[in-house]
Tab-separated table of C-alpha atoms in Angstrom:
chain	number	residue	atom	x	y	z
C	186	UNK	CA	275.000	13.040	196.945
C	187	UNK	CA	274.396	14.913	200.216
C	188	UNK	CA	278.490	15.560	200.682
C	189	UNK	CA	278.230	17.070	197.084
C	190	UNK	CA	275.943	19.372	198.013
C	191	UNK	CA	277.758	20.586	201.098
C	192	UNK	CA	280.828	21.083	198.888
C	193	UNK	CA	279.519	22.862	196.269
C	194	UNK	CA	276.792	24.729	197.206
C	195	UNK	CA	278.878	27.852	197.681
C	196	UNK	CA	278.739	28.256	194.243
C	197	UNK	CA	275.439	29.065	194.340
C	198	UNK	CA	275.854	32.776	196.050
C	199	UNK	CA	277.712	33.783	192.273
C	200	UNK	CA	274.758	33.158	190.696
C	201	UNK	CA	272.983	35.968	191.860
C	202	UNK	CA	275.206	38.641	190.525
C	203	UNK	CA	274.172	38.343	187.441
C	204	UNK	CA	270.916	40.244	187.072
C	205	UNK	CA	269.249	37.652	184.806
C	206	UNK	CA	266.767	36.613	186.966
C	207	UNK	CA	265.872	34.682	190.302
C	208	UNK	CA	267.935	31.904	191.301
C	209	UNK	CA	266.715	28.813	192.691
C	210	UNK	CA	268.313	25.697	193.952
C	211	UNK	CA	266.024	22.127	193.817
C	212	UNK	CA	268.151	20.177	196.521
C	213	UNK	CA	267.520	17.118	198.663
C	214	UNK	CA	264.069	17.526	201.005
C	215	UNK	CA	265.738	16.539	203.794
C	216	UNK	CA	268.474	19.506	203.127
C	217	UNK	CA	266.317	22.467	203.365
C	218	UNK	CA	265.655	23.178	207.015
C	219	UNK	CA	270.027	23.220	207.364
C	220	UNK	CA	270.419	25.379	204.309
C	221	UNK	CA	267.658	27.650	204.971
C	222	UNK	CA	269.736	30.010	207.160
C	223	UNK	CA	272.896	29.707	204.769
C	224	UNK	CA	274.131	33.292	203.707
C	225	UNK	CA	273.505	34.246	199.937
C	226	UNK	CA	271.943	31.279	199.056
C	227	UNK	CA	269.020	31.421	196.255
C	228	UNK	CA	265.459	30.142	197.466
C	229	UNK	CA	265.524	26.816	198.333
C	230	UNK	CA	263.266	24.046	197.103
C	231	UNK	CA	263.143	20.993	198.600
C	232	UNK	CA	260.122	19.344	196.246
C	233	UNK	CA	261.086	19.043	192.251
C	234	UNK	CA	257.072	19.046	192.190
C	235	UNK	CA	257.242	22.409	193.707
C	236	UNK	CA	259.915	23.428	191.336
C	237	UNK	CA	259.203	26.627	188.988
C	238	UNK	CA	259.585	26.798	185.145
C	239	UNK	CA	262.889	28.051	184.222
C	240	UNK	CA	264.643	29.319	181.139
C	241	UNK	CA	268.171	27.673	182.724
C	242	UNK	CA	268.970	24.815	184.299
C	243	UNK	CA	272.728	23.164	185.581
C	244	UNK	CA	273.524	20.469	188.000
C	245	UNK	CA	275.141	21.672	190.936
C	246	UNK	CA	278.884	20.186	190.157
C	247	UNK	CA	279.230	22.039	187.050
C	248	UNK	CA	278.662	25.655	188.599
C	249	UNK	CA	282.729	25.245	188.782
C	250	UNK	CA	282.896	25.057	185.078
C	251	UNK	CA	280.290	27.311	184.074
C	252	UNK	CA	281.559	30.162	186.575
C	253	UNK	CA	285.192	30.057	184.489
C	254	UNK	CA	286.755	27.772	186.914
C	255	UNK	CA	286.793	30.662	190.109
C	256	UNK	CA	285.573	30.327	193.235
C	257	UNK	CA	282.741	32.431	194.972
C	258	UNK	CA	284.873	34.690	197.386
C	259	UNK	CA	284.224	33.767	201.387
C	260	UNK	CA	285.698	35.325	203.858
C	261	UNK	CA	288.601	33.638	205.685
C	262	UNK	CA	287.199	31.706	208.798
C	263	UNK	CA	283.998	32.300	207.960
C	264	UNK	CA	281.501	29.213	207.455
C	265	UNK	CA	279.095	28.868	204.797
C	266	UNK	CA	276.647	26.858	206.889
C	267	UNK	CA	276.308	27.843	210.235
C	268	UNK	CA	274.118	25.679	212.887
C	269	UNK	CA	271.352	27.437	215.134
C	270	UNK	CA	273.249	29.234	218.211
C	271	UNK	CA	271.014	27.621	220.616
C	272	UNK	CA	271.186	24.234	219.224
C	273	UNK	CA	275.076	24.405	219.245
C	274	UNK	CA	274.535	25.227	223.121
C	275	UNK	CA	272.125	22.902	223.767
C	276	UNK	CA	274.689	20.224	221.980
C	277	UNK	CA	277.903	21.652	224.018
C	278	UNK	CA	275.976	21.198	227.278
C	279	UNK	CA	274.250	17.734	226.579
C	280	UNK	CA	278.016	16.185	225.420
C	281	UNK	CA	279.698	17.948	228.305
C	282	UNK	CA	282.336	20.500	229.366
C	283	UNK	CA	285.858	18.138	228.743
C	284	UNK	CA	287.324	18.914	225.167
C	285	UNK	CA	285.165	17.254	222.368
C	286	UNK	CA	286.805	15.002	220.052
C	287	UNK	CA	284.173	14.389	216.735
C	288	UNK	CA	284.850	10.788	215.162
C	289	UNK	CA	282.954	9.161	211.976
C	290	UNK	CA	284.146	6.087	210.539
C	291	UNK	CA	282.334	4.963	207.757
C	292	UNK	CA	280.448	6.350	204.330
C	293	UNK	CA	277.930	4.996	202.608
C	294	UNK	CA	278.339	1.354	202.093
C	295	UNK	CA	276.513	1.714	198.110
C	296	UNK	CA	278.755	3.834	196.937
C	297	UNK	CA	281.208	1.905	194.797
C	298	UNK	CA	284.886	3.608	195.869
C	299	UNK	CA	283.448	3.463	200.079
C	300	UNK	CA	286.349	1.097	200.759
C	301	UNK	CA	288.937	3.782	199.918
C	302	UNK	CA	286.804	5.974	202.606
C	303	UNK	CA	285.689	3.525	205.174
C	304	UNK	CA	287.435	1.896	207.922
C	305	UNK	CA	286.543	-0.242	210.635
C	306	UNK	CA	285.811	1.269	213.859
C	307	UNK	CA	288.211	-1.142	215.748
C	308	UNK	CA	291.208	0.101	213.910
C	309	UNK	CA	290.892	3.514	215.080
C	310	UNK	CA	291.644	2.511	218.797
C	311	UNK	CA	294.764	4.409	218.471
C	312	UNK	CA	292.827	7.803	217.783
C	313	UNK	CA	290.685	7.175	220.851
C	314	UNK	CA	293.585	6.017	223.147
C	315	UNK	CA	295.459	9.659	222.450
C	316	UNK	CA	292.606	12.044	221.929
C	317	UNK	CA	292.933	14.477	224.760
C	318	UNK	CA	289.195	14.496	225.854
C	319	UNK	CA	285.641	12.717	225.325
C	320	UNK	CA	285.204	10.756	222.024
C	321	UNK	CA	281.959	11.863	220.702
C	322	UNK	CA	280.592	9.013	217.777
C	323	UNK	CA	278.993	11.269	214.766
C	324	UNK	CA	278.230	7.768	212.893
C	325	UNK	CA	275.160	7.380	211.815
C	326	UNK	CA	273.392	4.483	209.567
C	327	UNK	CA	275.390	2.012	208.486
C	328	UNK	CA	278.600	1.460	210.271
C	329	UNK	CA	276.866	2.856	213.992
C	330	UNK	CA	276.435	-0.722	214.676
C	331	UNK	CA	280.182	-1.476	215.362
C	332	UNK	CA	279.885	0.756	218.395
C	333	UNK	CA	279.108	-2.401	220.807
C	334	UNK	CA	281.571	-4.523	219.311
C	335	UNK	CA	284.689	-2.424	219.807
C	336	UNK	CA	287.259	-2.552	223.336
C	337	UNK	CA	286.729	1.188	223.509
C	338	UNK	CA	282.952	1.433	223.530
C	339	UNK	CA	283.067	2.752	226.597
C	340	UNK	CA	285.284	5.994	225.799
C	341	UNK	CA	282.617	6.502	222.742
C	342	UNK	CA	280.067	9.212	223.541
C	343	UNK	CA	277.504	9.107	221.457
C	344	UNK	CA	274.950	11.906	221.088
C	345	UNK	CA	271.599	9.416	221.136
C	346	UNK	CA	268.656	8.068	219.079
C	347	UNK	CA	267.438	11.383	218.879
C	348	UNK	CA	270.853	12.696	217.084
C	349	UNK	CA	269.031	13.870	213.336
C	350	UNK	CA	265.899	12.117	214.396
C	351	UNK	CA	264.136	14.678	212.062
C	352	UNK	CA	266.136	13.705	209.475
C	353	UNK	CA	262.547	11.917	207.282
C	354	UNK	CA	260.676	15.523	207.903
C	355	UNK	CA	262.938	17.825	206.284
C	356	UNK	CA	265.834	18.312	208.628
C	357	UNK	CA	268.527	16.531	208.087
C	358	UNK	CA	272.007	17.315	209.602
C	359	UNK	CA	270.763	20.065	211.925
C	360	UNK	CA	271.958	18.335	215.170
C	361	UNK	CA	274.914	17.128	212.948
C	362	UNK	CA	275.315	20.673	212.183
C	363	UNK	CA	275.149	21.924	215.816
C	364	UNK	CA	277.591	19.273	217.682
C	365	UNK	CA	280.403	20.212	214.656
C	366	UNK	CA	280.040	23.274	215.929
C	367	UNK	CA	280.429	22.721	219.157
C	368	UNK	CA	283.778	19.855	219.065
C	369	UNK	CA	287.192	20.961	219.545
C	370	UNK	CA	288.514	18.508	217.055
């Protein structure tokens, strides 16, 4: 899944110690365009019709395992994906000055364990009675439409239709990307 991805693909920057050969990762299209600018990242494919020959090949989730179990080193505080500067800006100024509180409420409703990582929006009035500033709604897809059906909706701030409107051409999670970056909490 997408979440997999963004959890593992740190892994990928060992792989280009070894000398063997070029790297390349075959993720999701819709991933490239946010992993492009990733640091030490092999070249990214976003087409498996696009994909090159290769002597080697391992699923992403078992780099762990085949790297002996040890993590890539990254610098403390340092991200391994970083949003564009000015689309971080852009973000801070559209959502406004007051401190940013990020909320997201619900997974995918497919997968099989999502009630262990879902909850309903209504029960989280709590959390958006005591946040300290503006409440800003990162749901997206399934779960969004509990927005209008909450007491709170109007402490809910959310970013717009436009919010990872390119998501179909190959840039997913960029504006995602950029208003994480820009939230206080």
């Amino acid at each position: 899944g997408l979440g997999d991805s963004f959890q593992f693909l740190r892994y990928l920057t060992a792989l280009g110690d070894g000398g063997g050969g070029d790297v390349f990762f075959l993720c999701q299209p819709g991933l490239v365009d946010l992993l492009r600018g990733a640091p030490g990242l092999p070249r990214l494919i976003g087409d498996a019709a696009q994909a090159p020959d290769c002597d080697v090949e391992a699923p992403l989730l078992s780099l762990p395992w085949l790297l002996g179990g040890r993590a890539p080193y990254w610098p403390p505080g340092k991200a391994y994906l970083e949003a564009a500067p000015e689309r971080v800006a852009a973000w801070r100024a559209r959502l406004g000055p007051e401190i940013r509180v990020g909320l997201a409420w619900q997974g995918n409703p497919d997968y099989a364990a999502d009630r262990r990582r879902s909850i309903p929006l209504a029960e989280l009035a709590p959390i958006v009675a005591a946040a300290p500033g503006a409440i800003v709604s990162l749901q997206r897809g399934p779960g969004a439409e509990q927005h209008d059906g909450v007491s709170f909706a109007a402490a809910l701030r959310d970013p717009g239709a436009d919010f990872d409107a390119a998501r179909d051409k190959g840039s997913a999670f960029v504006d995602s990307a950029a208003i994480l970056a820009g939230l206080d909490l």
